[in-house]
């Protein structure tokens, strides 16, 4: 990120907080995925928590807050603003960069680039092309009263994932991420939904902190 952009984020947020951060579709894969999870019964539920009040690290555990650590993320003031690791590993498999001057979130997952486009400066809806599902995915806030909740749907309207923020956004408890469909229970689709979902939710939180 340019130094000018860094200055914008550092000005907007307190020093002890991290910065804010016509398509073609593969009918066979997208359609089969849709049929699997139309019942809206989550196949995986993850709990997302900050490790301290400084909001520098995120832990993602399976099933409950005491469950196995599946993902973790480092949150920094410089690009990349989010760095994701698998479990207890120290090697990053995904990075996230927030663009201050453009309505973009730039994501790289295992060498694959994803550009998530925001329709407005404040993120209420983010759209990107899924490299693993071959369709357009949208992370959208379904309820303006709950600013940090987001649903991920495919181009045909099928629900893939849902992030539900903790009601109080306590200094450690961030929220819950539900994944729908057996195909997303593990592997690269799961990685994609976790990284994009947490990037959108974290950006929304940081925007809220910056303007309040």
XYZ file of C-alpha atoms in Angstrom:
212
model
C 0.000 0.000 0.000
C 1.259 3.478 -0.793
C 2.508 5.551 2.115
C -0.340 7.993 1.452
C -2.871 5.238 2.024
C -1.077 4.185 5.205
C -1.362 7.753 6.472
C -5.122 7.675 5.892
C -5.598 4.516 7.957
C -3.275 5.650 10.730
C -5.165 8.927 10.969
C -8.593 7.260 11.097
C -7.904 4.700 13.781
C -6.410 4.778 17.275
C -2.775 3.701 17.353
C -3.512 0.499 19.261
C -5.994 -0.760 16.654
C -5.271 -2.325 13.244
C -6.381 -0.444 10.079
C -9.649 -0.957 8.258
C -9.525 -2.084 6.192
C -21.742 -10.272 -17.377
C -19.940 -13.298 -15.577
C -19.645 -16.853 -16.786
C -20.717 -19.646 -14.447
C -19.845 -23.341 -14.354
C -23.374 -24.838 -14.288
C -22.451 -28.296 -13.102
C -20.418 -27.282 -10.041
C -22.480 -24.261 -9.017
C -25.811 -26.048 -9.437
C -24.754 -29.147 -7.514
C -23.387 -27.010 -4.700
C -26.681 -25.092 -4.526
C -28.751 -28.258 -4.166
C -26.609 -29.474 -1.289
C -27.168 -26.558 1.068
C -30.574 -25.050 0.272
C -31.828 -26.371 3.629
C -29.623 -23.758 5.404
C -28.339 -26.345 7.871
C -24.701 -25.535 8.594
C -22.209 -28.303 7.893
C -19.466 -26.489 9.813
C -19.605 -23.842 12.541
C -16.531 -21.852 13.531
C -16.075 -19.415 16.390
C -13.988 -16.323 15.706
C -12.207 -14.585 18.588
C -9.561 -11.951 19.082
C -6.749 -13.153 21.321
C -6.638 -9.853 23.248
C -8.256 -6.425 23.496
C -5.589 -5.011 21.175
C -7.269 -6.808 18.238
C -3.945 -7.918 16.747
C -4.714 -11.609 16.273
C -7.743 -13.747 15.417
C -8.328 -17.394 16.273
C -10.875 -19.523 14.405
C -11.928 -22.662 16.284
C -14.229 -25.483 15.219
C -17.494 -26.187 17.032
C -17.008 -23.915 20.044
C -14.521 -21.488 21.532
C -12.616 -24.320 23.194
C -12.569 -26.402 20.007
C -9.533 -27.177 17.856
C -7.744 -24.209 16.309
C -8.343 -24.412 12.557
C -7.189 -20.984 11.390
C -5.512 -17.935 12.856
C -4.822 -14.479 11.463
C -2.381 -11.682 12.205
C -3.754 -8.137 11.842
C -1.258 -5.370 11.093
C -0.995 -1.669 10.215
C 0.929 -2.346 7.024
C 0.136 -4.415 3.977
C -0.763 -7.186 3.972
C -3.254 -6.147 6.653
C -4.350 -9.716 7.362
C -2.159 -12.824 7.212
C -3.820 -16.218 7.668
C -2.220 -19.443 8.889
C -3.548 -22.989 9.210
C -3.876 -24.181 12.811
C -0.692 -23.751 14.817
C 1.409 -23.223 11.689
C 3.466 -20.079 11.178
C 3.481 -19.978 7.361
C 0.858 -17.715 5.805
C -1.371 -19.309 3.176
C -3.507 -16.206 2.550
C -3.104 -12.437 2.704
C -5.552 -9.527 2.586
C -4.896 -5.918 1.572
C -7.509 -3.181 2.053
C -7.424 -0.305 -0.435
C -8.271 3.104 0.986
C -8.617 4.928 -2.324
C -10.388 2.202 -4.277
C -13.484 0.110 -3.453
C -11.372 -3.051 -3.404
C -10.156 -5.769 -1.078
C -7.219 -7.648 -2.597
C -6.892 -11.246 -1.426
C -4.369 -13.941 -2.252
C -5.053 -17.537 -1.201
C -2.361 -20.098 -1.996
C -1.225 -18.099 -5.006
C -4.711 -17.383 -6.351
C -5.669 -13.713 -6.563
C -9.184 -12.613 -5.624
C -10.381 -9.028 -6.027
C -13.431 -8.332 -3.907
C -15.228 -5.241 -5.153
C -17.327 -3.054 -2.888
C -20.301 -1.288 -4.451
C -19.944 1.637 -2.055
C -17.088 3.039 0.035
C -18.670 1.611 3.184
C -18.833 -2.123 2.821
C -22.358 -3.494 2.808
C -21.883 -5.711 -0.215
C -18.754 -7.252 -1.713
C -18.644 -9.220 -4.970
C -15.931 -11.444 -6.404
C -15.313 -14.315 -8.806
C -14.718 -17.564 -6.922
C -11.737 -19.456 -8.371
C -12.885 -22.670 -6.677
C -16.606 -22.621 -7.516
C -16.442 -20.895 -10.888
C -19.272 -18.500 -10.094
C -19.876 -15.012 -8.750
C -20.117 -14.842 -4.950
C -21.520 -11.951 -2.930
C -20.943 -11.130 0.739
C -23.851 -8.905 1.765
C -25.160 -7.387 4.969
C -28.741 -8.755 5.260
C -29.851 -6.524 8.124
C -28.958 -2.852 8.473
C -29.573 -3.057 12.226
C -26.780 -5.616 12.543
C -23.942 -3.860 10.789
C -21.376 -6.655 11.085
C -23.484 -9.625 9.918
C -22.852 -10.912 6.394
C -24.282 -13.673 4.189
C -22.373 -15.178 1.273
C -24.543 -16.257 -1.651
C -23.842 -17.581 -5.119
C -25.076 -16.014 -8.337
C -28.206 -18.179 -8.205
C -28.978 -17.089 -4.645
C -27.786 -20.182 -2.768
C -26.474 -19.534 0.751
C -22.858 -20.648 1.142
C -21.740 -19.027 4.389
C -22.913 -16.677 7.124
C -20.955 -14.534 9.569
C -22.929 -13.544 12.666
C -21.186 -10.986 14.840
C -21.216 -11.263 18.605
C -24.014 -8.974 19.768
C -21.721 -6.754 21.822
C -18.515 -7.114 19.746
C -16.672 -7.644 23.017
C -12.955 -7.040 22.986
C -12.292 -10.727 22.443
C -15.420 -12.417 21.067
C -15.906 -11.489 17.409
C -18.597 -13.840 16.151
C -19.578 -17.094 14.506
C -18.966 -18.270 10.936
C -21.282 -20.938 9.530
C -20.489 -22.863 6.351
C -23.226 -24.576 4.328
C -22.817 -27.648 2.129
C -20.586 -30.698 2.360
C -18.313 -29.470 -0.429
C -17.239 -26.595 1.801
C -16.584 -28.752 4.855
C -12.868 -28.755 4.080
C -10.350 -27.953 1.404
C -9.935 -24.913 -0.778
C -13.590 -23.850 -0.853
C -13.551 -23.670 2.937
C -10.298 -21.684 2.912
C -11.817 -19.233 0.448
C -15.042 -18.687 2.402
C -13.218 -18.246 5.711
C -10.692 -15.744 4.361
C -13.135 -13.671 2.298
C -15.775 -13.702 5.037
C -13.444 -12.583 7.796
C -11.883 -9.956 5.539
C -15.300 -8.407 4.884
C -16.375 -8.562 8.537
C -13.078 -7.118 9.794
C -13.206 -4.291 7.267
C -16.737 -3.421 8.398
C -15.635 -3.373 12.044
C -12.650 -1.129 11.337
C -14.776 1.258 9.275
C -17.202 1.515 12.175
C -14.363 2.242 14.622
C -12.928 4.875 12.287
C -16.122 6.939 11.969
C -17.325 6.689 15.581
